[in-house]
PDB file of C-alpha atoms in Angstrom:
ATOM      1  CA  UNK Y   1     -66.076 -94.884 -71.325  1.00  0.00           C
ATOM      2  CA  UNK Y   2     -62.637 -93.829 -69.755  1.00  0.00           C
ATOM      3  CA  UNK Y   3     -62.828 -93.479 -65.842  1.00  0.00           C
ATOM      4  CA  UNK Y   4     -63.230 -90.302 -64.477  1.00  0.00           C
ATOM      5  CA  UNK Y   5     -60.090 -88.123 -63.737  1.00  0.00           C
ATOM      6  CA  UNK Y   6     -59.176 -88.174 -59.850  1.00  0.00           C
ATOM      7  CA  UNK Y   7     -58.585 -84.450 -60.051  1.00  0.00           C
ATOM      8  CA  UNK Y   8     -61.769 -83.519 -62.247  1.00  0.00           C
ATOM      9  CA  UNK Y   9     -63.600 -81.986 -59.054  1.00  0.00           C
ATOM     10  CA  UNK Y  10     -61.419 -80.390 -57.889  1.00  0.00           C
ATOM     11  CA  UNK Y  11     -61.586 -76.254 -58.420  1.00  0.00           C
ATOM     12  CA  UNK Y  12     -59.644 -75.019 -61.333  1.00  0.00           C
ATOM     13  CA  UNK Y  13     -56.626 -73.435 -60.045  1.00  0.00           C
ATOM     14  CA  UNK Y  14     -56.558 -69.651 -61.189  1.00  0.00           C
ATOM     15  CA  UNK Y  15     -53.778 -67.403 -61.572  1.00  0.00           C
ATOM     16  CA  UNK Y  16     -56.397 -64.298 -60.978  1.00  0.00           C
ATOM     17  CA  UNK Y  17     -56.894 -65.860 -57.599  1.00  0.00           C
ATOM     18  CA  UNK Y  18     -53.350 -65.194 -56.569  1.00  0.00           C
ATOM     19  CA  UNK Y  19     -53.176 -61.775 -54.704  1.00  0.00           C
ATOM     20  CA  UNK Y  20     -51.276 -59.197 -56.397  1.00  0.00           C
ATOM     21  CA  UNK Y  21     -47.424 -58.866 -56.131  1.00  0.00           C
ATOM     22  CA  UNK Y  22     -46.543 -57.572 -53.114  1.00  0.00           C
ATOM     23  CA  UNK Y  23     -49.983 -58.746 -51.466  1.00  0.00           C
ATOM     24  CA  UNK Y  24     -49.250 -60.027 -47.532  1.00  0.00           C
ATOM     25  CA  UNK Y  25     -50.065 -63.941 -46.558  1.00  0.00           C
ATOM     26  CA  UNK Y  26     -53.409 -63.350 -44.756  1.00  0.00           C
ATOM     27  CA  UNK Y  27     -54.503 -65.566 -41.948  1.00  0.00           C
ATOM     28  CA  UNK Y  28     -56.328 -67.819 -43.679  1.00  0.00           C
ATOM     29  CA  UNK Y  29     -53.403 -69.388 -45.947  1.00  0.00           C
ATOM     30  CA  UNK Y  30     -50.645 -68.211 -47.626  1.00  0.00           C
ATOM     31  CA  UNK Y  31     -52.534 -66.671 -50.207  1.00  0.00           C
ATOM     32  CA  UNK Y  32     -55.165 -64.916 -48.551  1.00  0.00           C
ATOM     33  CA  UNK Y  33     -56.903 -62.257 -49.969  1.00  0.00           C
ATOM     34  CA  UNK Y  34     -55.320 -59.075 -49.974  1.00  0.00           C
ATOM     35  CA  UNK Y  35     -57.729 -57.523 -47.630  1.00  0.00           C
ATOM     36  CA  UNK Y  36     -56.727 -59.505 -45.117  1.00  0.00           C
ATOM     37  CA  UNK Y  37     -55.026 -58.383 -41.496  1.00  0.00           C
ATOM     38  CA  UNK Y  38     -51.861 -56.863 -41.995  1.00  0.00           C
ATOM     39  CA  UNK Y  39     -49.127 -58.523 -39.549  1.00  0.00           C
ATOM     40  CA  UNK Y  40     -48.548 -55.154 -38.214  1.00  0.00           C
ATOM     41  CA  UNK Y  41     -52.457 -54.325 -36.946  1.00  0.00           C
ATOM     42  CA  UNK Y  42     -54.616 -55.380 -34.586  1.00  0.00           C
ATOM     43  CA  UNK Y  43     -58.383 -54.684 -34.297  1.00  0.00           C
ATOM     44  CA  UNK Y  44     -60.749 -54.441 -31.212  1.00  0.00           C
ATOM     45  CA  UNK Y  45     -63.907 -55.803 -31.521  1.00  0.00           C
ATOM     46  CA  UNK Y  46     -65.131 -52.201 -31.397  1.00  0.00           C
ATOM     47  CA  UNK Y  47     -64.224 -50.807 -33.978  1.00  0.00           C
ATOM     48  CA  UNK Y  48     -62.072 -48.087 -32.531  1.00  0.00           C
ATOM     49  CA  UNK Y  49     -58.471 -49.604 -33.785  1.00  0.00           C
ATOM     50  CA  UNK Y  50     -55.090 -48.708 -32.819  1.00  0.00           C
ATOM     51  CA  UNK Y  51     -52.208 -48.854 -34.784  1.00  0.00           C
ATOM     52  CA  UNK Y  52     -48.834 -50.066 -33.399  1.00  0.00           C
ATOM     53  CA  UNK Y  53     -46.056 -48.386 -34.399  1.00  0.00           C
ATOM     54  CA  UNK Y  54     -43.621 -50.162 -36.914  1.00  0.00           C
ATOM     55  CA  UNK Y  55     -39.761 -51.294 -34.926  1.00  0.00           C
ATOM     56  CA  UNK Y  56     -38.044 -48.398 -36.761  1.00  0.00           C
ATOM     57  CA  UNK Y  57     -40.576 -46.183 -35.347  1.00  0.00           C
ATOM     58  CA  UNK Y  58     -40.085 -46.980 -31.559  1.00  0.00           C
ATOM     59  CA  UNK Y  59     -36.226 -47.150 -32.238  1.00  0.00           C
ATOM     60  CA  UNK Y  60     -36.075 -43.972 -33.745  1.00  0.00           C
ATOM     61  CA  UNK Y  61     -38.092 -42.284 -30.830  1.00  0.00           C
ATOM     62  CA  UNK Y  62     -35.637 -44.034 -27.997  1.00  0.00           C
ATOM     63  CA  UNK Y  63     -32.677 -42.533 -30.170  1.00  0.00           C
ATOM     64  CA  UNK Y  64     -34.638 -38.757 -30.058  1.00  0.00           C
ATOM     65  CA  UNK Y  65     -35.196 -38.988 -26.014  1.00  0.00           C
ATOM     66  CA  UNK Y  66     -31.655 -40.143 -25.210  1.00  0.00           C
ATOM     67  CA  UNK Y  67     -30.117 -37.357 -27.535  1.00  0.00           C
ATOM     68  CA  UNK Y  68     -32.045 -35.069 -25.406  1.00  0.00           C
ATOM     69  CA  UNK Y  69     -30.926 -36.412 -21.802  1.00  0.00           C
ATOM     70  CA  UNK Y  70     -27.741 -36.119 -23.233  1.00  0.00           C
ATOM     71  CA  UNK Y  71     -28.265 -32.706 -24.348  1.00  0.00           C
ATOM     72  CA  UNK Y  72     -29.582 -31.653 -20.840  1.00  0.00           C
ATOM     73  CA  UNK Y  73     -26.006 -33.114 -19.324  1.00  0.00           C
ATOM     74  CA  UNK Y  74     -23.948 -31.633 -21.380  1.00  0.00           C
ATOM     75  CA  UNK Y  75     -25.714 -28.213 -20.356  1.00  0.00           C
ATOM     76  CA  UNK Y  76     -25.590 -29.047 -16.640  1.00  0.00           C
ATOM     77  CA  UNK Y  77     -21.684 -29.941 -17.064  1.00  0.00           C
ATOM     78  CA  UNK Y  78     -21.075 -26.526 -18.783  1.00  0.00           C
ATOM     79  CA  UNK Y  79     -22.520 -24.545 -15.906  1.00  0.00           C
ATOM     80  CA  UNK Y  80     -26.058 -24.263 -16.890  1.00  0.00           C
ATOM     81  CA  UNK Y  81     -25.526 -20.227 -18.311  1.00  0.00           C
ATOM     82  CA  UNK Y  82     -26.150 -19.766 -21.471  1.00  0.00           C
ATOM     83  CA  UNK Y  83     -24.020 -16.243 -21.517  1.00  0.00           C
ATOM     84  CA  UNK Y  84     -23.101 -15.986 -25.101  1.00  0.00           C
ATOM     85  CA  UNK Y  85     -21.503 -19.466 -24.478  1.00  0.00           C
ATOM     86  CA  UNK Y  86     -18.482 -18.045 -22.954  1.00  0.00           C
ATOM     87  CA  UNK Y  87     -17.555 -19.197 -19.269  1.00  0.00           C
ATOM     88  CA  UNK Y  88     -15.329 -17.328 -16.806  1.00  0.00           C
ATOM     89  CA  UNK Y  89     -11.672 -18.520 -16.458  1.00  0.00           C
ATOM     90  CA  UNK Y  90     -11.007 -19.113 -13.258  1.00  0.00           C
ATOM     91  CA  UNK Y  91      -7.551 -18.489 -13.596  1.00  0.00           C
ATOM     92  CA  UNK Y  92      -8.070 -14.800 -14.786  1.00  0.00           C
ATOM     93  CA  UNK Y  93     -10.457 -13.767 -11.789  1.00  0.00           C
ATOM     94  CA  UNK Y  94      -7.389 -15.570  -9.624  1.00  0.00           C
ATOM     95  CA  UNK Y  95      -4.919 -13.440 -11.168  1.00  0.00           C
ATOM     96  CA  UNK Y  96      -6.933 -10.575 -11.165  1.00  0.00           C
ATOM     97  CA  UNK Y  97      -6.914 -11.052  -6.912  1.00  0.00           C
ATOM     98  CA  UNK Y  98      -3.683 -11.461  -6.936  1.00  0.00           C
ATOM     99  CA  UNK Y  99      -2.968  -7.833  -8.699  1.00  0.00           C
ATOM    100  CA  UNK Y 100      -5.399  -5.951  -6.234  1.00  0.00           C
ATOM    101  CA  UNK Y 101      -3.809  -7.710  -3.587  1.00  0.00           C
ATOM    102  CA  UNK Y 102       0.101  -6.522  -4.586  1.00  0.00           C
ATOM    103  CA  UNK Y 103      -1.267  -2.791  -5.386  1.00  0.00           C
ATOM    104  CA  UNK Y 104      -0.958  -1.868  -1.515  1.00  0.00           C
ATOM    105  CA  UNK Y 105       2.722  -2.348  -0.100  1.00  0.00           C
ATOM    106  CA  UNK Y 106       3.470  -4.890   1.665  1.00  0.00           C
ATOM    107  CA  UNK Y 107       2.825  -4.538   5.256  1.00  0.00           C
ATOM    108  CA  UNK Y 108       1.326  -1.257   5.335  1.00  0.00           C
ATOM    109  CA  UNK Y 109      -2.330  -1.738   4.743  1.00  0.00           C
ATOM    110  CA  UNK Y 110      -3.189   2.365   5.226  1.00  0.00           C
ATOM    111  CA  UNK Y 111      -0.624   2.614   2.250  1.00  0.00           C
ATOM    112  CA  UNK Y 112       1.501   5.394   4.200  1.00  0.00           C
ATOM    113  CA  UNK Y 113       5.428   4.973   3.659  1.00  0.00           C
ATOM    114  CA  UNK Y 114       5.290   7.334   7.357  1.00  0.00           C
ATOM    115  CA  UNK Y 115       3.761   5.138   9.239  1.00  0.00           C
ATOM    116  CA  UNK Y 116       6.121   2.340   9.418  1.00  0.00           C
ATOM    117  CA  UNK Y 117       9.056   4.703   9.683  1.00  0.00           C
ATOM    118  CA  UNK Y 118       7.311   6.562  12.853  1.00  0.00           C
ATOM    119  CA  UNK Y 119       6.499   2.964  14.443  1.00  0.00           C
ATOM    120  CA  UNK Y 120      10.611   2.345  14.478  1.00  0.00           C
ATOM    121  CA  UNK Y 121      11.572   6.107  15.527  1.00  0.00           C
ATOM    122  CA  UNK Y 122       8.897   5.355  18.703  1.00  0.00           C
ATOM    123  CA  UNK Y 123      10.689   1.845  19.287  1.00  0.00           C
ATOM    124  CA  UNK Y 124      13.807   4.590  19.612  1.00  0.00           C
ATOM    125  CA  UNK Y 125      12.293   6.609  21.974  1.00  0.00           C
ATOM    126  CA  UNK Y 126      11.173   4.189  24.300  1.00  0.00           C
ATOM    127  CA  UNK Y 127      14.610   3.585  25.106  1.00  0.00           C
ATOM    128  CA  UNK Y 128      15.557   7.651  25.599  1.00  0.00           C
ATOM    129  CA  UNK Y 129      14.651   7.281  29.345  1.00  0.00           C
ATOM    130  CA  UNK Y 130      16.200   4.569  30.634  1.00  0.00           C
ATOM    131  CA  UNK Y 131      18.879   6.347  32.508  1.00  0.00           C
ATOM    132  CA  UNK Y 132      17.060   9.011  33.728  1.00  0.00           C
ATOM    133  CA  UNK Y 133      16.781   7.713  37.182  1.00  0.00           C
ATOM    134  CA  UNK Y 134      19.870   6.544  37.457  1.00  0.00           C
ATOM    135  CA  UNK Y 135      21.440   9.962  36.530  1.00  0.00           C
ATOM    136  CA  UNK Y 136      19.180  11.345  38.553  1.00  0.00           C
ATOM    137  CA  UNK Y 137      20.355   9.054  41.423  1.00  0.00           C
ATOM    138  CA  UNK Y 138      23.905   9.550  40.503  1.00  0.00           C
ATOM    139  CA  UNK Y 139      23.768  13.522  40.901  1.00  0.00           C
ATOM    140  CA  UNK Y 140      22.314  13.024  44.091  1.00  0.00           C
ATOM    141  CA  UNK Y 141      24.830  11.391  45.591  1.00  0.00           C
ATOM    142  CA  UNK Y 142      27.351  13.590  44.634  1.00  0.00           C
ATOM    143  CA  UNK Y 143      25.682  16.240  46.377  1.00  0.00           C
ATOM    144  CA  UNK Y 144      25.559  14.451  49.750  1.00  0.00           C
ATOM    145  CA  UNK Y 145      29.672  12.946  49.092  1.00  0.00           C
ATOM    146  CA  UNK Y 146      28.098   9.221  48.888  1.00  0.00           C
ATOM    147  CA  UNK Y 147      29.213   5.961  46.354  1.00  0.00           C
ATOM    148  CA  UNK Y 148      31.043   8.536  44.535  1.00  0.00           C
ATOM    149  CA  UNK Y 149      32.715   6.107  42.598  1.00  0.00           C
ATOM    150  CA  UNK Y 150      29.238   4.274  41.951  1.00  0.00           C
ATOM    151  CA  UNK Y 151      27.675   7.706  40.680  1.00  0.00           C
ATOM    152  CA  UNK Y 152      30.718   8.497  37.967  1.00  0.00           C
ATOM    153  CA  UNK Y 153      30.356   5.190  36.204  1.00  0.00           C
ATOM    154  CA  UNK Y 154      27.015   5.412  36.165  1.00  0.00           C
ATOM    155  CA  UNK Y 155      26.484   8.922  34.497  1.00  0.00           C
ATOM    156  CA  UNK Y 156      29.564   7.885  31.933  1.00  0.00           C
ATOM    157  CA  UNK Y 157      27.192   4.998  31.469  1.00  0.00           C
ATOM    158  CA  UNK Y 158      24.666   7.347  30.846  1.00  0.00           C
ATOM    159  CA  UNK Y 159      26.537   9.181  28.227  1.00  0.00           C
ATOM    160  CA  UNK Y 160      27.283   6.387  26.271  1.00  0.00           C
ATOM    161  CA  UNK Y 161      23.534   5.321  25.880  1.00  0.00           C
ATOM    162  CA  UNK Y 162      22.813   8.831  24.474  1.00  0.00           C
ATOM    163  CA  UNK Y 163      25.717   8.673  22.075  1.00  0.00           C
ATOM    164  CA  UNK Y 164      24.180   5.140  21.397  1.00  0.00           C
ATOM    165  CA  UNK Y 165      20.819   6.939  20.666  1.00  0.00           C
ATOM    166  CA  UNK Y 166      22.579   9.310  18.313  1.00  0.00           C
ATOM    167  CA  UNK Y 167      23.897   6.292  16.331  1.00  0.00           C
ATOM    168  CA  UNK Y 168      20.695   4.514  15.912  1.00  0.00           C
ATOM    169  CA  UNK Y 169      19.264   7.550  14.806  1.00  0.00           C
ATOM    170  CA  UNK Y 170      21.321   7.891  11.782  1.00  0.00           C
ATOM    171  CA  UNK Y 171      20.688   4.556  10.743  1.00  0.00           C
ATOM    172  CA  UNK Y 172      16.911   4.941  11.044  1.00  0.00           C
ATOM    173  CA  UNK Y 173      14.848   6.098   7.882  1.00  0.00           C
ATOM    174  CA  UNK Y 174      12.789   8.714   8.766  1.00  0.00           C
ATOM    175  CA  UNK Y 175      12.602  10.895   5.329  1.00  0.00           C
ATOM    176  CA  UNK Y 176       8.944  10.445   5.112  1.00  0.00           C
ATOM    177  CA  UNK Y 177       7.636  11.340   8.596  1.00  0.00           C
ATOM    178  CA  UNK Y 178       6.483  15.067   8.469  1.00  0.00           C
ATOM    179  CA  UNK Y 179       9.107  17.408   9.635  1.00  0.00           C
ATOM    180  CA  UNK Y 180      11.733  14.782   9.944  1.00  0.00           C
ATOM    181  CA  UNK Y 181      14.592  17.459   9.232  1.00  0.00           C
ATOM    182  CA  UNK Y 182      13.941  19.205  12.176  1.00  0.00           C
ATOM    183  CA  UNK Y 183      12.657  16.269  14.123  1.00  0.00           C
ATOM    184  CA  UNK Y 184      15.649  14.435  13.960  1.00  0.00           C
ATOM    185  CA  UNK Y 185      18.109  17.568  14.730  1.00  0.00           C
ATOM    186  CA  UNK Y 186      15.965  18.249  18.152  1.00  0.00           C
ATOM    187  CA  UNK Y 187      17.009  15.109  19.104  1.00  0.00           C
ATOM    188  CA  UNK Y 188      20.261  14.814  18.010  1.00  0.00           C
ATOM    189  CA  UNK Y 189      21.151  18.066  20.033  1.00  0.00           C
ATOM    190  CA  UNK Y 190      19.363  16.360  22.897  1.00  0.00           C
ATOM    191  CA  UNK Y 191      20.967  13.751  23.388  1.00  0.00           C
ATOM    192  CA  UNK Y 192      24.359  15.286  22.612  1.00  0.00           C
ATOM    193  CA  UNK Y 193      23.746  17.880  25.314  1.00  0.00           C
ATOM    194  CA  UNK Y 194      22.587  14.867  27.996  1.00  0.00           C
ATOM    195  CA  UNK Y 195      25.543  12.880  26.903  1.00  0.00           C
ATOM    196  CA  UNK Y 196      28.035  16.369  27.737  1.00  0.00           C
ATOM    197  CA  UNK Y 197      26.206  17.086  30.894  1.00  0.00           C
ATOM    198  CA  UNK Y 198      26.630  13.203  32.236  1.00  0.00           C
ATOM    199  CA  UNK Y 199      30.054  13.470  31.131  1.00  0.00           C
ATOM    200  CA  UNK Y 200      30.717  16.843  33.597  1.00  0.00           C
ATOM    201  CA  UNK Y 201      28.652  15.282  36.361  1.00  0.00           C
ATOM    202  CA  UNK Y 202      31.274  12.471  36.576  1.00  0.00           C
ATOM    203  CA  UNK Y 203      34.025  14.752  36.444  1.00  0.00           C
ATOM    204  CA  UNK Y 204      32.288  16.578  39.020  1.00  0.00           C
ATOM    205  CA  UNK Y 205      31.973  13.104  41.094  1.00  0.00           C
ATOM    206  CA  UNK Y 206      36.157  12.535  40.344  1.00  0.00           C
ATOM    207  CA  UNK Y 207      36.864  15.818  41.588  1.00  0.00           C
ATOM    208  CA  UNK Y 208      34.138  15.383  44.959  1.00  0.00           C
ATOM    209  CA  UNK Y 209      35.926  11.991  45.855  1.00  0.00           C
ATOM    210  CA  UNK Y 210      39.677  13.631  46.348  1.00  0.00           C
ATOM    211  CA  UNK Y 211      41.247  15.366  48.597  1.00  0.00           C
ATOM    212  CA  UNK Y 212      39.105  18.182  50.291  1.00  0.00           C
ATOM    213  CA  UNK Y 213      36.144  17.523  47.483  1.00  0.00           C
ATOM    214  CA  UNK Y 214      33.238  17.576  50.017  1.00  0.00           C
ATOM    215  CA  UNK Y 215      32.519  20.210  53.231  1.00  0.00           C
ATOM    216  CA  UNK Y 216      30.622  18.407  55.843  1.00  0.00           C
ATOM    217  CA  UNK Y 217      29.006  16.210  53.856  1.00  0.00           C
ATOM    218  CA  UNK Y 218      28.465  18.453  50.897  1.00  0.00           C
ATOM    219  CA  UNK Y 219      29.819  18.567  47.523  1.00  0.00           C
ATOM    220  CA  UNK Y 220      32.002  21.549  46.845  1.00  0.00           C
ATOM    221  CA  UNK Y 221      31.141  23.374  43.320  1.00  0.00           C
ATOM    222  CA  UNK Y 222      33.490  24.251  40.800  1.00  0.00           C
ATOM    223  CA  UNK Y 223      33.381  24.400  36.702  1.00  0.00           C
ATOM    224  CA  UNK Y 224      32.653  20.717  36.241  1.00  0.00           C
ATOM    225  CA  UNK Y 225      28.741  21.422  38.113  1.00  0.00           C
ATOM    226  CA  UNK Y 226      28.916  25.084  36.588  1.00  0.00           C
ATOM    227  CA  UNK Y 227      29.252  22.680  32.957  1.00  0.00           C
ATOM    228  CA  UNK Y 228      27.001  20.038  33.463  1.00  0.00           C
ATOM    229  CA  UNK Y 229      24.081  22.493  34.706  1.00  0.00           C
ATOM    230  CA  UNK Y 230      24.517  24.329  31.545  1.00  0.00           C
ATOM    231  CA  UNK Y 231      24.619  21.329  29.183  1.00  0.00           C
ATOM    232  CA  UNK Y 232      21.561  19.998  30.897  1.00  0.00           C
ATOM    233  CA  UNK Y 233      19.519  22.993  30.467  1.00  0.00           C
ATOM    234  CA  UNK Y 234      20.306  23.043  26.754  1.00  0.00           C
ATOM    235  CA  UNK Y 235      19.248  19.085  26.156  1.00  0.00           C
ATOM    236  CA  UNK Y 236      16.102  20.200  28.192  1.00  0.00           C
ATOM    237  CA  UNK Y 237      15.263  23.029  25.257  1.00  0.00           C
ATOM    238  CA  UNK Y 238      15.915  20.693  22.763  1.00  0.00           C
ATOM    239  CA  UNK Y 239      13.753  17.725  24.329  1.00  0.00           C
ATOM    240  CA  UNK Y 240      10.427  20.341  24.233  1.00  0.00           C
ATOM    241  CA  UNK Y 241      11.410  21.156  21.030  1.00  0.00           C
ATOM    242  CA  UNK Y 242      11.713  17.120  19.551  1.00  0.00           C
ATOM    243  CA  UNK Y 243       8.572  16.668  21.417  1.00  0.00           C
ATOM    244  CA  UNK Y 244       6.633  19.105  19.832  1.00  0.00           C
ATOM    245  CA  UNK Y 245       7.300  17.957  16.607  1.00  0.00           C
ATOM    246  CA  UNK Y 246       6.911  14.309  17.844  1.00  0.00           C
ATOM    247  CA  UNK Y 247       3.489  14.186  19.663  1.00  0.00           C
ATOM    248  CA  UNK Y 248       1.121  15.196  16.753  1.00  0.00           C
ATOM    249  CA  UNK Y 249       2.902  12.451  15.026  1.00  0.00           C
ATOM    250  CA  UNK Y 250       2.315   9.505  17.568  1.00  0.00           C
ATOM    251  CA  UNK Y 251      -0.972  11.163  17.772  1.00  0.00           C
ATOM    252  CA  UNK Y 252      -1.732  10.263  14.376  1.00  0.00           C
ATOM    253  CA  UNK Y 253      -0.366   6.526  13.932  1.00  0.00           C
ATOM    254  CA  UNK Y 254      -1.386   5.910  17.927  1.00  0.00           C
ATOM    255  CA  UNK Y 255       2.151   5.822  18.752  1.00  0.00           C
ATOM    256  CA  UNK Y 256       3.250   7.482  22.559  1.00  0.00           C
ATOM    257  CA  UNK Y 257       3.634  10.655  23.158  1.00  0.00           C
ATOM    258  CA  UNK Y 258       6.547  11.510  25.290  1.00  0.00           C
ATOM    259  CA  UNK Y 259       7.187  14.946  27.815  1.00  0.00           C
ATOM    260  CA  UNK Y 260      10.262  16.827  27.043  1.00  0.00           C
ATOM    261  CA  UNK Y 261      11.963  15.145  30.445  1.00  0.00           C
ATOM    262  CA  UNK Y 262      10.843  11.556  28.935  1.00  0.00           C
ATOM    263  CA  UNK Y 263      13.262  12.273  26.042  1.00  0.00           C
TER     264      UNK Y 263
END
């Protein structure tokens, strides 16, 4: 009889054994059953198994959380208002400033054209009296025959501030203060009237220093007094009139008042 084939014991190899196409390698050879533990699981010994999740899972999740931080920046970058998506220029609310601020003139905060034109007729009128003492001064010394020659230049001095005054006047605008018409005419006539009485005084003091122009120590009269008395007393009218119209005007911006003599 024929020997007995090496390979006669050994198991019959059978395509049925093979697990199905598609079946996974189970643990205990390549071609484990297909029952077998999936590469992807893992069991407790209790029973109670959990599942991990597949790469593309975990991947996809990462990509979901990210998209959402970035989604909260983007919100915090564009202000974090959701109002109708529209944000404020900052330019127009700039521009818009800048209109309010140019509606007021320049300057003038109360928005009164008067005011400023009353603050430079006061600046005018602060200068009005500075020769009244030494006109003053200068009469009196004509009366008692002393610095006779002293007392004519200063009253012509005099005069020539008050024409002066007159000028600036003219140059000032004043068509907005309240009664400016007759405002400016009271002083006008004034200072024309000072400037005409000054002017007689130091004729008066010309006349005083010749020849027989003083009595004991006394001025004699004559036409050149008789003139400048008269002259003064119309400036004085005019001055209560110019302050009358003036003082409820300083009044009203805080400007001085002034007395008819002050003027």
């Amino acid at each position: 009889m024929p020997a007995p084939d090496a390979t006669a014991q050994l198991p019959r190899f059978d395509d049925q054994a093979r697990p199905p196409y598609g079946g996974q390698p189970g643990p205990g050879g390549p071609f484990a059953p297909a029952g077998g533990q999936d590469q992807y699981a893992s069991y407790d010994d209790g029973g109670g198994g959990r599942r991990k999740l597949p790469p593309a899972a975990i991947i996809g999740g990462i990509v979901v959380v990210l998209a959402g931080v970035g989604l909260g920046v983007g919100w915090a970058l564009s202000g974090g208002s959701d109002d109708g998506g529209q944000k404020k220029d900052p330019g127009t609310s700039a521009a818009k400033s800048a209109k309010d601020d140019t509606s007021k003139p320049a300057g003038n905060p109360a928005g009164d054209p008067a005011e400023g034109q009353a603050k430079g007729l006061d600046a005018l009128l602060a200068d009005s009296n500075n020769s009244r003492s030494a006109v003053i001064g200068a009469v009196q010394n004509i009366k008692t025959c002393t610095n006779l020659d002293g007392a004519a230049n200063d009253l012509r001095s005099a005069a020539g501030q008050r024409n002066d005054l007159i000028k600036r006047l003219q140059q000032l605008p004043v068509d907005q203060i309240p009664n400016n018409a007759q405002l400016t005419a009271a002083l006008t006539k004034a200072w024309q009237s000072s400037a005409a009485a000054d002017n007689h005084y130091a004729a008066w003091a010309d006349k005083t220093a010749g020849k027989g122009g003083c009595d004991k120590g006394h001025a004699k009269g004559g036409k050149e007094p008789a003139q400048g008395n008269a002259a003064s007393g119309a400036a004085t009218q005019a001055k209560q009139q110019a302050a009358a119209l003036w003082n409820p005007i300083a009044q009203k911006y805080h400007l001085r008042e002034h007395q008819p003599e002050q003027l």
